[in-house]
PDB file of C-alpha atoms in Angstrom:
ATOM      1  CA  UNK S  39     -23.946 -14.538  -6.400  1.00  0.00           C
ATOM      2  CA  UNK S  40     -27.291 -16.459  -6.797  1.00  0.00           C
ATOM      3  CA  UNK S  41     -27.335 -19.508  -4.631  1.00  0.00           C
ATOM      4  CA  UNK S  42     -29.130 -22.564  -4.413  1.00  0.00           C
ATOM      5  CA  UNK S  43     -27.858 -22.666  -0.871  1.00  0.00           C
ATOM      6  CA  UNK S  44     -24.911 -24.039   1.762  1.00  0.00           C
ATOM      7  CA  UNK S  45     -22.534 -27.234   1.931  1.00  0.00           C
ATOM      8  CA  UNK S  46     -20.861 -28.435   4.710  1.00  0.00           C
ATOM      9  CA  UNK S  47     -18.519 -30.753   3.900  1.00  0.00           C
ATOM     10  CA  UNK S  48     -16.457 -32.866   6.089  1.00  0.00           C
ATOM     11  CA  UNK S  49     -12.788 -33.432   4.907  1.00  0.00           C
ATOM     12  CA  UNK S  50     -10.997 -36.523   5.771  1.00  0.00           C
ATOM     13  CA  UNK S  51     -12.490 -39.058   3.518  1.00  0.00           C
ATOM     14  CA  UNK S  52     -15.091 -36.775   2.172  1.00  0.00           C
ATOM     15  CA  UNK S  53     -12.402 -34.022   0.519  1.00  0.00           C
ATOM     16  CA  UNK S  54      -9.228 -35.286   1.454  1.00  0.00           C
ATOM     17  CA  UNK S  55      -7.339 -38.555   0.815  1.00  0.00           C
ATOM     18  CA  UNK S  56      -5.430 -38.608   4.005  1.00  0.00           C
ATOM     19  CA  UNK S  57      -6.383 -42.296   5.731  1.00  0.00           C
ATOM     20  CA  UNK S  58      -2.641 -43.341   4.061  1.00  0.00           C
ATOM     21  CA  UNK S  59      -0.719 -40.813   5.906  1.00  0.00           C
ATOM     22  CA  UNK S  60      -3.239 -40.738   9.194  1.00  0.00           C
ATOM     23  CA  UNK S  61      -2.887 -44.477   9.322  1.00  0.00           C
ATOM     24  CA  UNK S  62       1.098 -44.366   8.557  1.00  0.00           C
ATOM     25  CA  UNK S  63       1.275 -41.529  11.617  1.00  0.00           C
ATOM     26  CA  UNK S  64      -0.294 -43.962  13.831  1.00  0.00           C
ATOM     27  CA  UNK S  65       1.718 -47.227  13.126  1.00  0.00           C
ATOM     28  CA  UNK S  66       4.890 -44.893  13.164  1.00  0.00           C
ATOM     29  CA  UNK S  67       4.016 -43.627  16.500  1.00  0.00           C
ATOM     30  CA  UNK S  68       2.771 -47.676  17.967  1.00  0.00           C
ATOM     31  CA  UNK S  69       6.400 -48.924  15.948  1.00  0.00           C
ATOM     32  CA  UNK S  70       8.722 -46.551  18.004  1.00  0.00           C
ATOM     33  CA  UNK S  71       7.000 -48.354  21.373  1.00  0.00           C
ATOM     34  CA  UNK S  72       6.891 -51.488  20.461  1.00  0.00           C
ATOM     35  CA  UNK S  73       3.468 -51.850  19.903  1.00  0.00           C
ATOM     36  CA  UNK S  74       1.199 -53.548  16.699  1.00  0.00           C
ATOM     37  CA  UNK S  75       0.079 -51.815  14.091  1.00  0.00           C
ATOM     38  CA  UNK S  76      -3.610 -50.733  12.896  1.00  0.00           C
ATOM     39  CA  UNK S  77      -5.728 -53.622  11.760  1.00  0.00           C
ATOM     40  CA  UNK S  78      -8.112 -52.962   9.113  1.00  0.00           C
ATOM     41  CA  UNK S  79     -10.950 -52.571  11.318  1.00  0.00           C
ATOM     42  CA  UNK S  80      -8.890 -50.223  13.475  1.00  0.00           C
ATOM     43  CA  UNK S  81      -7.929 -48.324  10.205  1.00  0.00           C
ATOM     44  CA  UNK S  82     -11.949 -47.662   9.562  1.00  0.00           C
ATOM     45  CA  UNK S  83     -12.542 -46.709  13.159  1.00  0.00           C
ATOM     46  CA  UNK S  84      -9.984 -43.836  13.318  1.00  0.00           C
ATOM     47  CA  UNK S  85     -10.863 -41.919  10.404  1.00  0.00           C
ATOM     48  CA  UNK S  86     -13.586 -39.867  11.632  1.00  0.00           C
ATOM     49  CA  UNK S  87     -13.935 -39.572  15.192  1.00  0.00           C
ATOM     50  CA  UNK S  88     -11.432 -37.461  17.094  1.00  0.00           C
ATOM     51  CA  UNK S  89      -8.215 -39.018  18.986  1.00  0.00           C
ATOM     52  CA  UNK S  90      -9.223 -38.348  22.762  1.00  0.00           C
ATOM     53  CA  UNK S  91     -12.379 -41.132  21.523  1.00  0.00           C
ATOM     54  CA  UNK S  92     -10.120 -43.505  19.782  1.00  0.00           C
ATOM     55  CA  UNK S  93      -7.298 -43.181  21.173  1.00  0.00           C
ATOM     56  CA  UNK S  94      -7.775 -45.325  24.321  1.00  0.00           C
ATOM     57  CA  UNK S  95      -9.567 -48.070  22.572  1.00  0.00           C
ATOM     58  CA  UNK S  96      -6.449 -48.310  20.220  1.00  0.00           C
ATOM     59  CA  UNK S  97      -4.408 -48.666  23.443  1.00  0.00           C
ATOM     60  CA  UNK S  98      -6.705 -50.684  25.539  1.00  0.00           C
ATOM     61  CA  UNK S  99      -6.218 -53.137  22.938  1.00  0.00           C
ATOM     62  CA  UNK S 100      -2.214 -53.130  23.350  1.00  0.00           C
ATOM     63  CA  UNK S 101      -2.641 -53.442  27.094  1.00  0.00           C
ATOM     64  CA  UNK S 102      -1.317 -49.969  27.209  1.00  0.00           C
ATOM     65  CA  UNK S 103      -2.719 -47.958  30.455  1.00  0.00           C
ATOM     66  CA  UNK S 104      -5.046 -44.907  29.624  1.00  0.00           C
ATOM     67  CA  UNK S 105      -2.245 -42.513  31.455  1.00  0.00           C
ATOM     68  CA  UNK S 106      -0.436 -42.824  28.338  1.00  0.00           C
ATOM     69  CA  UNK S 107      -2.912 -41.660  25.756  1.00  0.00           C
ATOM     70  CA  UNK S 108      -1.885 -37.755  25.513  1.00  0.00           C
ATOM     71  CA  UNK S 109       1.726 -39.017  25.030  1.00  0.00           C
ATOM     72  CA  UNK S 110       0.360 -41.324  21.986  1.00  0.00           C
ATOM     73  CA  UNK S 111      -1.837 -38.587  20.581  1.00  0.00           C
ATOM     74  CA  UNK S 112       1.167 -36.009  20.865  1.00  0.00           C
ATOM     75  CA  UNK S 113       3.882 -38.576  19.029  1.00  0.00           C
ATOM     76  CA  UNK S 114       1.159 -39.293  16.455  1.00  0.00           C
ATOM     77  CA  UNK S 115       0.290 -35.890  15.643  1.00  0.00           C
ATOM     78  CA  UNK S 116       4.460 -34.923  15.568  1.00  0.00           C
ATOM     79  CA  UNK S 117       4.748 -37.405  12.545  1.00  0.00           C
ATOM     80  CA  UNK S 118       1.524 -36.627  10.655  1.00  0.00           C
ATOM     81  CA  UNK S 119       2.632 -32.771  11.048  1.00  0.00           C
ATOM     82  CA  UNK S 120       5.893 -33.270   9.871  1.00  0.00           C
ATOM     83  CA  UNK S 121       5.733 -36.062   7.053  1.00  0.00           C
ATOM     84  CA  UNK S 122       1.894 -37.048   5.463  1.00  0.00           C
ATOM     85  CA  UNK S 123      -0.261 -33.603   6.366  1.00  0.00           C
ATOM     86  CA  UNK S 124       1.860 -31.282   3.864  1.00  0.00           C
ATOM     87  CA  UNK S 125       1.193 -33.992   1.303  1.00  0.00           C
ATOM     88  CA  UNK S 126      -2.477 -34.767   1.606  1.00  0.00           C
ATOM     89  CA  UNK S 127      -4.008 -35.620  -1.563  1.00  0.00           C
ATOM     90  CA  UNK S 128      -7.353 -34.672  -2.671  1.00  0.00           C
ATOM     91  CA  UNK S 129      -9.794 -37.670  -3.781  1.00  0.00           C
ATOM     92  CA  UNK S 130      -9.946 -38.118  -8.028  1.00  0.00           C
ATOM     93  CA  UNK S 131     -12.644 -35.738  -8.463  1.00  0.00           C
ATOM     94  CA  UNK S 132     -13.738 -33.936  -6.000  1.00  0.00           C
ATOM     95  CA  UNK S 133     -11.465 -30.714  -7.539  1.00  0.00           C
ATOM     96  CA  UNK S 134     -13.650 -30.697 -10.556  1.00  0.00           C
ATOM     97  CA  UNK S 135     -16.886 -30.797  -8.261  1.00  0.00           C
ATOM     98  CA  UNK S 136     -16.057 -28.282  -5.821  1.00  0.00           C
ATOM     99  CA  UNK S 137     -15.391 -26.504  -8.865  1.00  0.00           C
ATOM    100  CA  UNK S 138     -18.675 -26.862 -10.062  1.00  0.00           C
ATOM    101  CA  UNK S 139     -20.506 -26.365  -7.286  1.00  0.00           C
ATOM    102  CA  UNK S 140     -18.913 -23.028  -6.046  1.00  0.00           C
ATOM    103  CA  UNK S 141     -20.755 -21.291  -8.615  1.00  0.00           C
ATOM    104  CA  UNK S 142     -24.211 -22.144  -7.694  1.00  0.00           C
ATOM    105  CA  UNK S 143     -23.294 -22.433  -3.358  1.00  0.00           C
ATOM    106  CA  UNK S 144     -21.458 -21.470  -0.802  1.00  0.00           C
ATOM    107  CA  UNK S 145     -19.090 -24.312   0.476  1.00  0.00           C
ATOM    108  CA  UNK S 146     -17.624 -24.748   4.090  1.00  0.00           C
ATOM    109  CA  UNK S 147     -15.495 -27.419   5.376  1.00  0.00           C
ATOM    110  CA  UNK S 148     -16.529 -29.362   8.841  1.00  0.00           C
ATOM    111  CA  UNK S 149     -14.088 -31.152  10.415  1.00  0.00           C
ATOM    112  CA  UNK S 150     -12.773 -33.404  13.809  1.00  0.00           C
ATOM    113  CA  UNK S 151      -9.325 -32.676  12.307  1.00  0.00           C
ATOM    114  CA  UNK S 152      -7.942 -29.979  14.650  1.00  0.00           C
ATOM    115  CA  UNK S 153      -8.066 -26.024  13.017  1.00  0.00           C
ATOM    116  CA  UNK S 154      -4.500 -25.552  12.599  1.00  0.00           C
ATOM    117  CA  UNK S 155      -4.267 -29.192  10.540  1.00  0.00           C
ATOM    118  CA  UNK S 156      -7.462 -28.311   8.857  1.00  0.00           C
ATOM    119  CA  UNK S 157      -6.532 -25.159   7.520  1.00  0.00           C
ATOM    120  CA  UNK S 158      -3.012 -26.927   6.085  1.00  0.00           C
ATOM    121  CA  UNK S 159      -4.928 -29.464   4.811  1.00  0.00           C
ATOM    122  CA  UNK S 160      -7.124 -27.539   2.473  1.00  0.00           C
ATOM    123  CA  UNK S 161      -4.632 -25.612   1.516  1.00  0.00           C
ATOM    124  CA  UNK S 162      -2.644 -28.552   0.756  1.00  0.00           C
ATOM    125  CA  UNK S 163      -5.516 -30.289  -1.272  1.00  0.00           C
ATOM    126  CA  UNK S 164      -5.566 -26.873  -2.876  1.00  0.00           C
ATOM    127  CA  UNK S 165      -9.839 -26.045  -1.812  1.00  0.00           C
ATOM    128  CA  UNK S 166      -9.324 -23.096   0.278  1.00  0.00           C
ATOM    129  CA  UNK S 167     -10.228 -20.281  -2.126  1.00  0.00           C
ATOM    130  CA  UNK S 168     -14.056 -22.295  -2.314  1.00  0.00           C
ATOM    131  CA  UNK S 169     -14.477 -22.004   1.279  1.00  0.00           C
ATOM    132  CA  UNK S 170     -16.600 -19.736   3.253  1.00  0.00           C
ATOM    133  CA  UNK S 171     -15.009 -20.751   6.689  1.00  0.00           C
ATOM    134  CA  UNK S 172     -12.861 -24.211   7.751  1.00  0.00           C
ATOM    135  CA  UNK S 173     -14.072 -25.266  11.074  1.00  0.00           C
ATOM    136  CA  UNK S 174     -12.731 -27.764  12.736  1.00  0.00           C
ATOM    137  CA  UNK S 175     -11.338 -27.915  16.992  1.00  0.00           C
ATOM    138  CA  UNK S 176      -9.051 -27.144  19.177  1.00  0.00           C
ATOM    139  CA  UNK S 177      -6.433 -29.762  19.233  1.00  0.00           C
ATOM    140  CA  UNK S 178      -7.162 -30.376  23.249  1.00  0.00           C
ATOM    141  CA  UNK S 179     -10.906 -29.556  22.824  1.00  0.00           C
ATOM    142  CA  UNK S 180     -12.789 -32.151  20.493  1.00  0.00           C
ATOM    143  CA  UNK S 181     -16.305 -30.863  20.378  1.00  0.00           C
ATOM    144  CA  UNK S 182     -18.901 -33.459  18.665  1.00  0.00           C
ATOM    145  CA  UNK S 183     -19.663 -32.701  14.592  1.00  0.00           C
ATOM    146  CA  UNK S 184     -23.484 -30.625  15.341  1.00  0.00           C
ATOM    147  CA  UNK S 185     -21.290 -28.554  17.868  1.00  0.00           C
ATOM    148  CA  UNK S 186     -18.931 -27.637  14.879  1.00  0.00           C
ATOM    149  CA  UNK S 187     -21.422 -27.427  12.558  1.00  0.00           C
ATOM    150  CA  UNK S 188     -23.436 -24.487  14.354  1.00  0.00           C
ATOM    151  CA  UNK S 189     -19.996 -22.813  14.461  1.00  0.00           C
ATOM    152  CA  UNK S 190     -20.109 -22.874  10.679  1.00  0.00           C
ATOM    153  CA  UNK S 191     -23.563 -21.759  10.386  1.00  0.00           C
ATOM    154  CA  UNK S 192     -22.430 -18.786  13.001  1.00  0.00           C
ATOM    155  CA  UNK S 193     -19.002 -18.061  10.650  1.00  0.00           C
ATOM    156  CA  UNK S 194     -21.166 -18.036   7.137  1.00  0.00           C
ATOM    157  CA  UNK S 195     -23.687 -15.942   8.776  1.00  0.00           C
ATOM    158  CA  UNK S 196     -20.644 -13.456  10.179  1.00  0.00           C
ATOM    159  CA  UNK S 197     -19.355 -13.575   6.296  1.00  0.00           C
ATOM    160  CA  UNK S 198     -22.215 -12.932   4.213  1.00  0.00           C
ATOM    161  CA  UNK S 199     -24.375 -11.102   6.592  1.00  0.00           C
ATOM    162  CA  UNK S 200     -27.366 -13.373   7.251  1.00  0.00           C
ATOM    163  CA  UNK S 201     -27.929 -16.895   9.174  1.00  0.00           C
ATOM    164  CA  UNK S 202     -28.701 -19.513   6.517  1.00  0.00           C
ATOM    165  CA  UNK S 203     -31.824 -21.413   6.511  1.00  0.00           C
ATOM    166  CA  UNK S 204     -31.194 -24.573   7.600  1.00  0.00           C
ATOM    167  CA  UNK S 205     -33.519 -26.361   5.671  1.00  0.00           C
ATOM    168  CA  UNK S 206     -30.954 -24.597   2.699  1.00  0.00           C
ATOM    169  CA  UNK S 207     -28.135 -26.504   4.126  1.00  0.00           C
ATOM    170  CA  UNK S 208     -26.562 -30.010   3.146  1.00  0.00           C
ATOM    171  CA  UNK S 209     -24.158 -31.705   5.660  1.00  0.00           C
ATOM    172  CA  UNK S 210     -21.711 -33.935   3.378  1.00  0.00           C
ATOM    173  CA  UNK S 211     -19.461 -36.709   5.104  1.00  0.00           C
ATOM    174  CA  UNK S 212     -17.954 -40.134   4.863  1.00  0.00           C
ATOM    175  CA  UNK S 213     -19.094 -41.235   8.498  1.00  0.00           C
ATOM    176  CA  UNK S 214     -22.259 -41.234  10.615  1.00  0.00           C
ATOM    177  CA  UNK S 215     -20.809 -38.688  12.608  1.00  0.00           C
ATOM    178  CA  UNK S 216     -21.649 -36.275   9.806  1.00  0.00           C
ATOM    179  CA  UNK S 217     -24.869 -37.429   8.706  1.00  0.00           C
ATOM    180  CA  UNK S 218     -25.677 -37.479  12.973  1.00  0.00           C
ATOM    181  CA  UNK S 219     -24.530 -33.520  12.705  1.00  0.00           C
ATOM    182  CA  UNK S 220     -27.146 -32.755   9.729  1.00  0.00           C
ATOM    183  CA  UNK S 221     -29.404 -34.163  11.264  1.00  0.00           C
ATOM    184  CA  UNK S 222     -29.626 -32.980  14.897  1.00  0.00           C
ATOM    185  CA  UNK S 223     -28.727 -29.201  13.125  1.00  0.00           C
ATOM    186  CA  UNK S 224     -31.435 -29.549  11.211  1.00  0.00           C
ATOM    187  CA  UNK S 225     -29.834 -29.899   7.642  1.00  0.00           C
ATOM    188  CA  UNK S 226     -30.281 -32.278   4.912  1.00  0.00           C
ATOM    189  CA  UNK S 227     -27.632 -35.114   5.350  1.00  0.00           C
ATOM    190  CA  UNK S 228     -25.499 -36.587   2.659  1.00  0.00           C
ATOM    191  CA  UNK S 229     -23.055 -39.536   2.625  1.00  0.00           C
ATOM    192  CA  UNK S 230     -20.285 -40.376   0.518  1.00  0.00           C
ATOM    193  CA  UNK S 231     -18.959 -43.918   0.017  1.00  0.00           C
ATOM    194  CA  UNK S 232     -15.392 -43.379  -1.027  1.00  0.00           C
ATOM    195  CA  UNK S 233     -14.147 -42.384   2.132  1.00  0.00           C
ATOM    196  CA  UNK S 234     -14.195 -45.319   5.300  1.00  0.00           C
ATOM    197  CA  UNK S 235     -18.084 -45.258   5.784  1.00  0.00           C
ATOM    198  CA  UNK S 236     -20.176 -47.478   4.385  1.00  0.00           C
ATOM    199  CA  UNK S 237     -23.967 -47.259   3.384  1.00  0.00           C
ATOM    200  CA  UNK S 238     -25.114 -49.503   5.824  1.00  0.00           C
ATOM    201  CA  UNK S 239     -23.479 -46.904   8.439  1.00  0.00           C
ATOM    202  CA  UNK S 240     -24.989 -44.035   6.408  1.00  0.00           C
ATOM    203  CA  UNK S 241     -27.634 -45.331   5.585  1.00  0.00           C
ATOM    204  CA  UNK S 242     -28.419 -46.367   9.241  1.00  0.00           C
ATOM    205  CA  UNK S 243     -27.695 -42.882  10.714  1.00  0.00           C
ATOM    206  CA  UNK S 244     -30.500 -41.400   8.578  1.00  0.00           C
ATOM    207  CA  UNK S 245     -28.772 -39.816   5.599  1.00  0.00           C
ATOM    208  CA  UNK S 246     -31.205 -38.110   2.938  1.00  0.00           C
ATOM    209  CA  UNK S 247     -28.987 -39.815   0.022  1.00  0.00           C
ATOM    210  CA  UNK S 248     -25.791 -41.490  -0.351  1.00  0.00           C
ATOM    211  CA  UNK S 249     -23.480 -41.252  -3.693  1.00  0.00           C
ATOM    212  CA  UNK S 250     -20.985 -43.640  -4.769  1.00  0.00           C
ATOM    213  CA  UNK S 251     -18.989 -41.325  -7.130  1.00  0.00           C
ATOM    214  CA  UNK S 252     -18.258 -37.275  -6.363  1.00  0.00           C
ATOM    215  CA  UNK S 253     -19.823 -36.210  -9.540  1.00  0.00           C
ATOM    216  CA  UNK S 254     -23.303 -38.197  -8.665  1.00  0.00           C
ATOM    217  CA  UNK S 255     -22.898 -34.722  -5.865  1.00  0.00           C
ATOM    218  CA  UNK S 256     -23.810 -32.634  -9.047  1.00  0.00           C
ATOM    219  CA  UNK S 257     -26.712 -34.591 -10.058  1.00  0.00           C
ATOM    220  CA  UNK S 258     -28.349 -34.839  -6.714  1.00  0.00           C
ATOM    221  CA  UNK S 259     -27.531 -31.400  -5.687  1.00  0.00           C
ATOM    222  CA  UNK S 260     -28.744 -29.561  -9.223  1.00  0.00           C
ATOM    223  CA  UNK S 261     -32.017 -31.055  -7.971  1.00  0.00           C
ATOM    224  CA  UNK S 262     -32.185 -28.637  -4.918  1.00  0.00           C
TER     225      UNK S 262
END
């Protein structure tokens, strides 16, 4: 297959519509202790970073001691298994441009979302067959994005027999922890505004362009 080159994307907010069910996981899990749900700021924070990171803040701000953040993170992750992760929806469009896209790259999801709920997950949004490799941690070992990035780069290189240049390479995320990957790998950067990011954040963290819509991906990508 000719290629114009390699796409990372991230997939909560970037591929998958899952803040519903990750924020319905966590206010489950804070309801059966007594304890308030997500505000809308804490809603924004979540969705990105992994759960050993937000976790504590989240309880911190409960008055809930740190000792108890494994517990949290365990109860949370029970629910989102069981009920929302089998039902994660894919964003209104993105189908049609992954779609498009696999015929002129080679596509890769990146994610903080442990491997095992990573792999359901794009299976679930129904992506898989596009995808080189799904990377994404161990559930007790979050590494940060560039970390999981190079462990794409390794996986496509294992798959098609070469390293891809990095300068071939586009990082796509919702968050600056994506566009912070790209750009300490080495890759161009984009971000994507219909996730929980927003351009200022993007913008900020040094992203190479940032779309509004998933098909403006097509336009700025068929100029590579």
């Amino acid at each position: 297959m000719a290629t114009r080159g390699f796409l990372f994307f991230d997939l909560d907010g970037t591929i998958a519509d899952s803040g519903a069910g990750i924020t319905a996981s966590m206010n489950d899990a804070f309801a059966a202790a007594g304890l308030d749900a997500l505000s809308s700021l804490e809603v924004r924070r979540i969705i990105g970073p992994p759960l050993q990171t937000t976790m504590p803040e989240l309880l911190a701000a409960r008055g809930v001691g740190l000792d108890r953040v494994d517990f949290f993170i365990d109860q949370y992750r029970q629910i989102y298994r069981e009920h929302h992760l089998p039902r994660t929806p894919i964003f209104d469009g993105m189908a049609e441009v992954l779609n498009e896209l696999a015929q002129s790259w080679h596509l890769s999801v990146v994610t903080a979302k442990p491997q095992a709920q990573a792999d359901i997950a794009v299976r679930t949004v129904g992506v898989d067959h596009h995808m080189v490799t799904v990377v994404g941690p161990a559930d007790d070992a979050p590494l940060p994005k560039a970390r999981l990035l190079e462990k794409a780069l390794r996986d496509v290189e294992k798959s098609l027999g070469y390293r891809p240049d990095v300068a071939q390479c586009w990082m796509i995320g919702d968050r600056h922890h994506d566009i912070d990957a790209g750009r300490e790998v080495g890759t161009r950067a984009a971000g994507v505004l219909w996730g929980f990011g927003d351009h200022a954040e993007l913008h900020g963290a040094g992203a190479h362009v940032v779309v509004s819509q998933p098909r403006e991906l097509l336009e700025v990508l068929s100029r590579e």
